[in-house]
Each structure stands twice: as C-alpha cells, then as structure tokens.
Short mmCIF file of C-alpha atoms in Angstrom, two decimals:
data_model
loop_
_atom_site.label_atom_id
_atom_site.label_comp_id
_atom_site.label_asym_id
_atom_site.label_seq_id
_atom_site.Cartn_x
_atom_site.Cartn_y
_atom_site.Cartn_z
CA MET L 10 0.00 0.00 0.00
CA PRO L 11 1.68 3.27 -1.08
CA ALA L 12 2.06 5.79 1.72
CA LEU L 13 2.43 8.95 -0.38
CA PRO L 14 -1.30 9.65 -1.04
CA PHE L 15 -2.12 9.24 2.66
CA ALA L 16 0.87 11.42 3.55
CA LEU L 17 -0.34 14.22 1.27
CA VAL L 18 -3.86 14.13 2.73
CA ALA L 19 -2.52 14.10 6.28
CA ILE L 20 -0.13 16.98 5.67
CA VAL L 21 -2.79 19.15 4.02
CA CYS L 22 -5.31 18.48 6.80
CA TYR L 23 -2.76 19.08 9.57
CA LEU L 24 -1.62 22.35 8.03
CA ALA L 25 -5.21 23.48 7.44
CA ALA L 26 -6.19 22.69 11.05
CA GLY L 27 -3.09 24.42 12.41
CA LEU L 28 -3.59 27.47 10.20
CA TRP L 29 -7.24 27.86 11.16
CA GLN L 30 -6.44 27.54 14.86
CA SER L 31 -3.67 30.13 14.45
CA LEU L 32 -6.01 32.57 12.70
CA SER L 33 -8.72 32.04 15.32
CA LEU L 34 -6.19 32.75 18.08
CA ALA L 35 -5.29 35.97 16.26
CA ARG L 36 -9.02 36.71 15.98
CA ARG L 37 -8.82 36.82 12.19
CA VAL L 38 -11.47 34.11 11.77
CA ALA L 39 -14.22 32.67 13.95
CA GLU L 40 -13.43 29.75 16.25
CA ARG L 41 -14.41 26.44 14.63
CA PRO L 42 -13.30 23.72 17.10
CA ALA L 43 -15.49 21.07 15.47
CA TRP L 44 -13.97 21.82 12.06
CA VAL L 45 -10.43 21.80 13.46
CA ARG L 46 -11.05 18.46 15.19
CA SER L 47 -12.53 16.99 12.01
CA ALA L 48 -9.53 18.03 9.91
CA GLY L 49 -7.20 16.76 12.62
CA LEU L 50 -9.07 13.45 12.78
CA ILE L 51 -8.85 12.90 9.02
CA ALA L 52 -5.13 13.62 9.20
CA LEU L 53 -4.76 11.30 12.19
CA VAL L 54 -6.39 8.38 10.36
CA CYS L 55 -4.01 8.81 7.42
CA HIS L 56 -1.13 9.29 9.85
CA SER L 57 -2.05 5.95 11.48
CA LEU L 58 -1.66 4.10 8.18
CA ILE L 59 1.67 5.81 7.49
CA VAL L 60 3.02 4.88 10.92
CA ALA L 61 1.91 1.26 10.54
CA LEU L 62 3.54 0.97 7.12
CA ALA L 63 6.74 2.65 8.32
CA ILE L 64 7.22 0.79 11.60
CA ILE L 65 5.98 -2.77 11.09
CA GLY L 66 8.44 -4.83 9.05
CA PRO L 67 8.97 -8.55 8.32
CA HIS L 68 12.11 -8.71 10.48
CA GLY L 69 11.04 -6.51 13.41
CA LEU L 70 10.03 -2.98 14.28
CA HIS L 71 11.61 -0.01 12.49
CA LEU L 72 12.01 2.45 15.37
CA GLY L 73 14.63 4.80 14.02
CA LEU L 74 14.62 8.56 14.32
CA THR L 75 11.99 9.41 11.68
CA GLN L 76 9.70 6.47 12.52
CA SER L 77 9.81 7.29 16.23
CA ALA L 78 9.11 10.96 15.51
CA ALA L 79 6.11 10.02 13.35
CA LEU L 80 4.78 7.70 16.06
CA VAL L 81 5.18 10.38 18.73
CA GLY L 82 3.53 12.94 16.45
CA TRP L 83 0.61 10.58 15.91
CA LEU L 84 0.11 9.98 19.64
CA VAL L 85 0.44 13.68 20.53
CA VAL L 86 -2.29 14.55 18.03
CA ALA L 87 -4.51 11.69 19.27
CA LEU L 88 -4.13 12.79 22.89
CA LEU L 89 -4.74 16.42 21.97
CA LEU L 90 -7.95 15.65 20.06
CA ILE L 91 -9.29 13.45 22.86
CA ALA L 92 -8.34 15.90 25.62
CA SER L 93 -9.86 18.81 23.68
CA LEU L 94 -13.30 17.20 24.13
CA PHE L 95 -12.99 17.74 27.88
CA LYS L 96 -10.37 20.46 28.37
CA PRO L 97 -9.63 23.73 26.51
CA VAL L 98 -6.32 22.51 25.05
CA LEU L 99 -7.08 22.70 21.34
CA ASN L 100 -5.02 25.90 21.07
CA ALA L 101 -1.92 23.72 21.41
CA GLY L 102 -2.76 22.51 17.90
CA VAL L 103 -1.14 25.72 16.63
CA CYS L 104 2.20 23.96 17.16
CA VAL L 105 1.19 20.31 17.37
CA PHE L 106 -0.49 20.01 13.95
CA PRO L 107 2.35 21.53 11.88
CA LEU L 108 4.95 19.50 13.80
CA ALA L 109 2.97 16.32 13.13
CA ALA L 110 2.99 17.21 9.42
CA ILE L 111 6.79 17.60 9.57
CA THR L 112 7.16 14.13 11.11
CA ILE L 113 5.21 12.68 8.18
CA VAL L 114 7.51 14.42 5.71
CA GLY L 115 10.46 12.95 7.58
CA VAL L 116 9.24 9.37 7.74
CA VAL L 117 8.18 9.32 4.07
CA GLY L 118 11.21 11.18 2.74
CA MET L 119 13.95 9.82 5.03
CA PRO L 120 12.94 6.42 6.44
CA SER L 121 15.41 5.01 8.95
CA ARG L 122 16.93 1.53 8.68
CA MET L 123 17.22 0.93 12.43
CA ILE L 124 15.43 -2.32 13.36
CA GLU L 125 14.39 -3.61 16.78
CA SER L 126 14.11 -7.40 16.42
CA GLY L 127 12.99 -9.89 19.05
CA VAL L 128 11.06 -7.29 21.05
CA SER L 129 9.64 -8.79 24.25
CA PRO L 130 6.25 -7.83 25.71
CA GLY L 131 8.08 -6.03 28.53
CA LEU L 132 10.08 -4.00 26.05
CA TYR L 133 6.88 -3.16 24.15
CA PHE L 134 5.46 -1.84 27.42
CA HIS L 135 8.58 0.24 28.04
CA ILE L 136 8.49 1.71 24.53
CA LEU L 137 4.78 2.56 24.68
CA SER L 138 4.98 4.12 28.15
CA SER L 139 8.02 6.17 27.07
CA ILE L 140 6.24 7.49 23.99
CA ALA L 141 3.06 8.24 25.96
CA ALA L 142 5.06 10.14 28.59
CA PHE L 143 6.87 12.18 25.97
CA SER L 144 3.58 12.95 24.23
CA PHE L 145 1.89 14.33 27.36
CA LEU L 146 4.95 16.39 28.25
CA ALA L 147 5.24 17.69 24.68
CA ILE L 148 1.67 19.01 24.91
CA ALA L 149 2.59 20.47 28.31
CA ALA L 150 5.51 22.30 26.66
CA VAL L 151 3.19 23.89 24.09
CA GLN L 152 0.76 24.79 26.89
CA ALA L 153 3.68 26.36 28.80
CA ALA L 154 4.66 28.42 25.76
CA LEU L 155 1.08 29.73 25.44
CA LEU L 156 1.00 30.45 29.16
CA GLY L 157 4.29 32.34 28.91
CA PHE L 158 2.93 34.44 26.07
CA GLN L 159 -0.23 35.13 28.07
CA HIS L 160 1.77 36.21 31.14
CA HIS L 161 3.95 38.49 29.01
CA ALA L 162 0.95 40.10 27.32
CA LEU L 163 -0.93 40.69 30.59
CA LYS L 164 2.18 42.12 32.21
CA ARG L 165 2.32 44.66 29.40
CA ARG L 166 -1.45 45.20 29.80
CA GLN L 167 -2.23 43.85 26.35
CA THR L 168 -5.68 42.31 26.73
CA SER L 169 -6.70 42.11 23.08
CA GLY L 170 -6.01 39.54 20.39
CA ILE L 171 -4.80 36.10 21.49
CA VAL L 172 -5.23 36.87 25.21
CA GLN L 173 -8.98 37.27 24.71
CA VAL L 174 -9.24 33.81 23.13
CA LEU L 175 -7.15 31.89 25.66
CA PRO L 176 -8.76 30.55 28.86
CA PRO L 177 -8.20 32.54 32.07
CA LEU L 178 -4.65 32.51 33.46
CA THR L 179 -5.50 30.31 36.45
CA ARG L 180 -7.16 27.74 34.16
CA MET L 181 -4.16 27.73 31.84
CA GLU L 182 -1.85 27.04 34.79
CA GLN L 183 -4.14 24.31 36.10
CA LEU L 184 -4.13 22.60 32.69
CA LEU L 185 -0.35 22.84 32.54
CA PHE L 186 0.15 21.04 35.85
CA GLU L 187 -2.49 18.42 35.00
CA LEU L 188 -0.55 17.60 31.83
CA ILE L 189 2.75 17.51 33.73
CA TRP L 190 1.33 15.16 36.37
CA CYS L 191 0.07 12.75 33.69
CA GLY L 192 3.39 12.90 31.85
CA MET L 193 5.39 12.41 35.05
CA LEU L 194 3.42 9.33 36.07
CA LEU L 195 4.01 7.79 32.65
CA LEU L 196 7.67 8.83 32.62
CA THR L 197 8.13 7.16 36.01
CA VAL L 198 6.54 3.98 34.65
CA ALA L 199 8.76 4.16 31.56
CA ILE L 200 11.97 4.56 33.59
CA VAL L 201 11.08 1.80 36.05
CA SER L 202 10.06 -0.57 33.24
CA GLY L 203 13.32 0.20 31.48
CA PHE L 204 15.32 -0.93 34.52
CA VAL L 205 13.11 -4.04 34.83
CA PHE L 206 12.91 -5.20 31.20
CA LEU L 207 16.18 -3.99 29.66
CA ASP L 208 19.42 -5.81 30.38
CA ASN L 209 21.52 -2.70 30.94
CA LEU L 210 20.11 0.81 30.69
CA PHE L 211 23.62 2.19 31.04
CA ALA L 212 25.04 0.26 28.09
CA GLN L 213 27.05 2.39 25.68
CA HIS L 214 24.19 2.97 23.20
CA LEU L 215 21.61 3.65 25.98
CA ALA L 216 23.60 5.56 28.59
CA HIS L 217 22.93 9.08 27.24
CA LYS L 218 19.21 8.40 26.82
CA THR L 219 18.96 7.00 30.35
CA ILE L 220 20.88 9.86 31.97
CA LEU L 221 18.91 12.54 30.11
CA SER L 222 15.58 10.84 30.90
CA LEU L 223 16.49 10.72 34.59
CA LEU L 224 17.53 14.38 34.43
CA ALA L 225 14.20 15.31 32.83
CA TRP L 226 12.37 13.37 35.55
CA LEU L 227 14.27 15.33 38.21
CA ILE L 228 13.44 18.64 36.51
CA PHE L 229 9.71 17.91 36.36
CA ALA L 230 9.73 16.45 39.88
CA GLY L 231 11.45 19.64 41.10
CA LEU L 232 8.81 21.75 39.36
CA LEU L 233 5.92 19.80 40.89
CA ALA L 234 7.52 19.97 44.34
CA GLY L 235 8.17 23.70 43.96
CA HIS L 236 4.59 24.27 42.85
CA HIS L 237 3.15 22.28 45.76
CA PHE L 238 5.38 23.53 48.58
CA LEU L 239 6.58 26.93 47.38
CA GLY L 240 3.75 28.03 45.12
CA TRP L 241 5.82 28.17 41.94
CA ARG L 242 3.75 29.32 38.97
CA GLY L 243 3.82 31.72 36.05
CA PRO L 244 7.13 32.34 34.26
CA LYS L 245 9.09 30.07 36.63
CA ALA L 246 6.76 27.15 35.83
CA VAL L 247 7.08 27.94 32.12
CA ARG L 248 10.90 27.91 32.26
CA TRP L 249 11.09 24.65 34.18
CA THR L 250 8.57 22.98 31.86
CA LEU L 251 10.38 24.03 28.70
CA THR L 252 13.74 22.99 30.17
CA GLY L 253 12.39 19.55 31.10
CA ALA L 254 10.79 19.13 27.69
CA ALA L 255 14.00 20.14 25.91
CA THR L 256 15.91 17.58 27.98
CA LEU L 257 13.41 14.89 26.95
CA VAL L 258 13.78 15.86 23.29
CA LEU L 259 17.52 15.32 23.63
CA ALA L 260 16.90 11.99 25.37
CA PHE L 261 14.44 10.68 22.79
CA PHE L 262 15.63 12.14 19.52
CA GLY L 263 19.11 13.49 20.19
CA THR L 264 20.46 10.07 21.11
CA LYS L 265 18.75 8.44 18.12
CA PHE L 266 20.24 11.05 15.79
CA VAL L 267 23.74 10.45 17.16
CA LEU L 268 23.38 6.67 16.94
CA GLU L 269 21.96 6.61 13.43
CA TYR L 270 23.68 9.45 11.64
CA ILE L 271 27.01 9.70 13.45
CA PHE L 272 27.75 6.18 14.69
CA HIS L 273 25.51 4.41 12.10
CA TYR L 274 24.04 2.08 14.70
CA ASN L 275 21.25 0.07 12.98
CA ALA L 276 20.23 -2.61 15.46
#
C-alpha cells in the first residue's frame, strides 16, 4: 500500500487545522473547534496508516529517528484531540499540527533503517509508556509556551487579540500542571520498566538516553515539588517545563540522531 497519497492528505489536513487555529487565536477568523477536530481526525487516520507501514516490518520494528518521531507525532495529536473534548487545550494545535505534518515528511522522505528485532512484551510496554510520557509532556511544553505568552501580554497590559481567546490565566496554569502530572506518572513507569525489562540501561548505546531521561524526571519532579510547597507558577513554571521538555527531546531524539547518523548504529 503506497504511503504517499495518505501522507499528502494528512499533511494538508494538519496544516489546514493548524492554520485555522492560528487565525482564530489571532481573531482573524471565527473559532471552529469542530472543524479543526474533524480536519485533525482525518489527518490522524491517514497518519495511522503511514506509521503502521513505516514501523511494522517482516524482520522486526523499524524504530529509528523518523519512525519514532512520526509515532510520537501521531500519539500527541490523538491525545490532543481526545483531551480537547474535555479540556480547553485545542489551542496547542497551533504547534502540534504543523509539527505532526513535519514528522510525516520525515518518515516518508527519510525512512530510517534501524530495526528492533525480538522485542519482548516487557520492552513493548517500556516503549509505549516512554512514547506516551513524551507525548503528554510535549503538549505540556506547548501549553507552557502559550502560558508564557499570556503572562507576558498581561504584564504589558495587552488584553486584546490572542489573550482574549485563551482561557483565564489560572485555568491555563491548572491545565499545565495536570498535563505535567500525567506525563510524570508515565515517565516514572517508563523509567522503572526500562530498569526491569532492559538488560543494561547504562550500556554504551543507551547511557545518554537514560541519563537525560532521569535528568528530565528530576526537573519535572522539582517543578511539581516547587509548585506544591513553594507556590511556583507563572514564568518560573514555564521555564522549568520548557527545560524539562527540551531535555526529553535530547533523550528521545538526540540520542537516536547520534546513533543513526554519526555512529551508524542500525540494530
């Protein structure tokens, strides 16, 4: 089954949904959440087929850099669309939808040859929990960026434009910490399952990923502790969230890039 037609449909729908959400945030067009979700859902269905074709192979799972990015992009969009039915998080689609489109371009244009063969059920669990954790915390990073913009605008007494569309500041902060708590629980499960199901998390090709993942866990744990005991919020919460998310990006994709494109590690 050729992936290109599905890729084109997914990219167009993602970009259309992201553009409309951007224009509605800028108050250039009316809000159309149902339309944005519909376009995102069509893209997600096509994205699902692309991910399945790219990852599932006759000799094992292809979980290289571009395949992993496409899988993460798919899950982030899925979580965003589901959460948007209950929480006002659809504004994160401004970044999430275009980035998901980029992951499709990557997996179709530059498929990786890295293969994970003989994957045990425990390792499947570790992989899925890791991707789910990253996805929640990626949405939290976008939420933090929007919160930072909102804080900056209100500090300068700019109450028009995007600020009028976003939920109240306290609700934005509440959503941010809800996302971080979900991501942290999954990241804890991912780290623990890694120690249980992998032979050596500090092996040469896994050491950097393990250390950076633990560092990200400490950053988010520090943020949650600071919020609970010291009342951290606002710009400080934004900085800690973005720092933790950047550390996770290095853990997930930085190590894969080094392994595949510098050391040419394929198994």
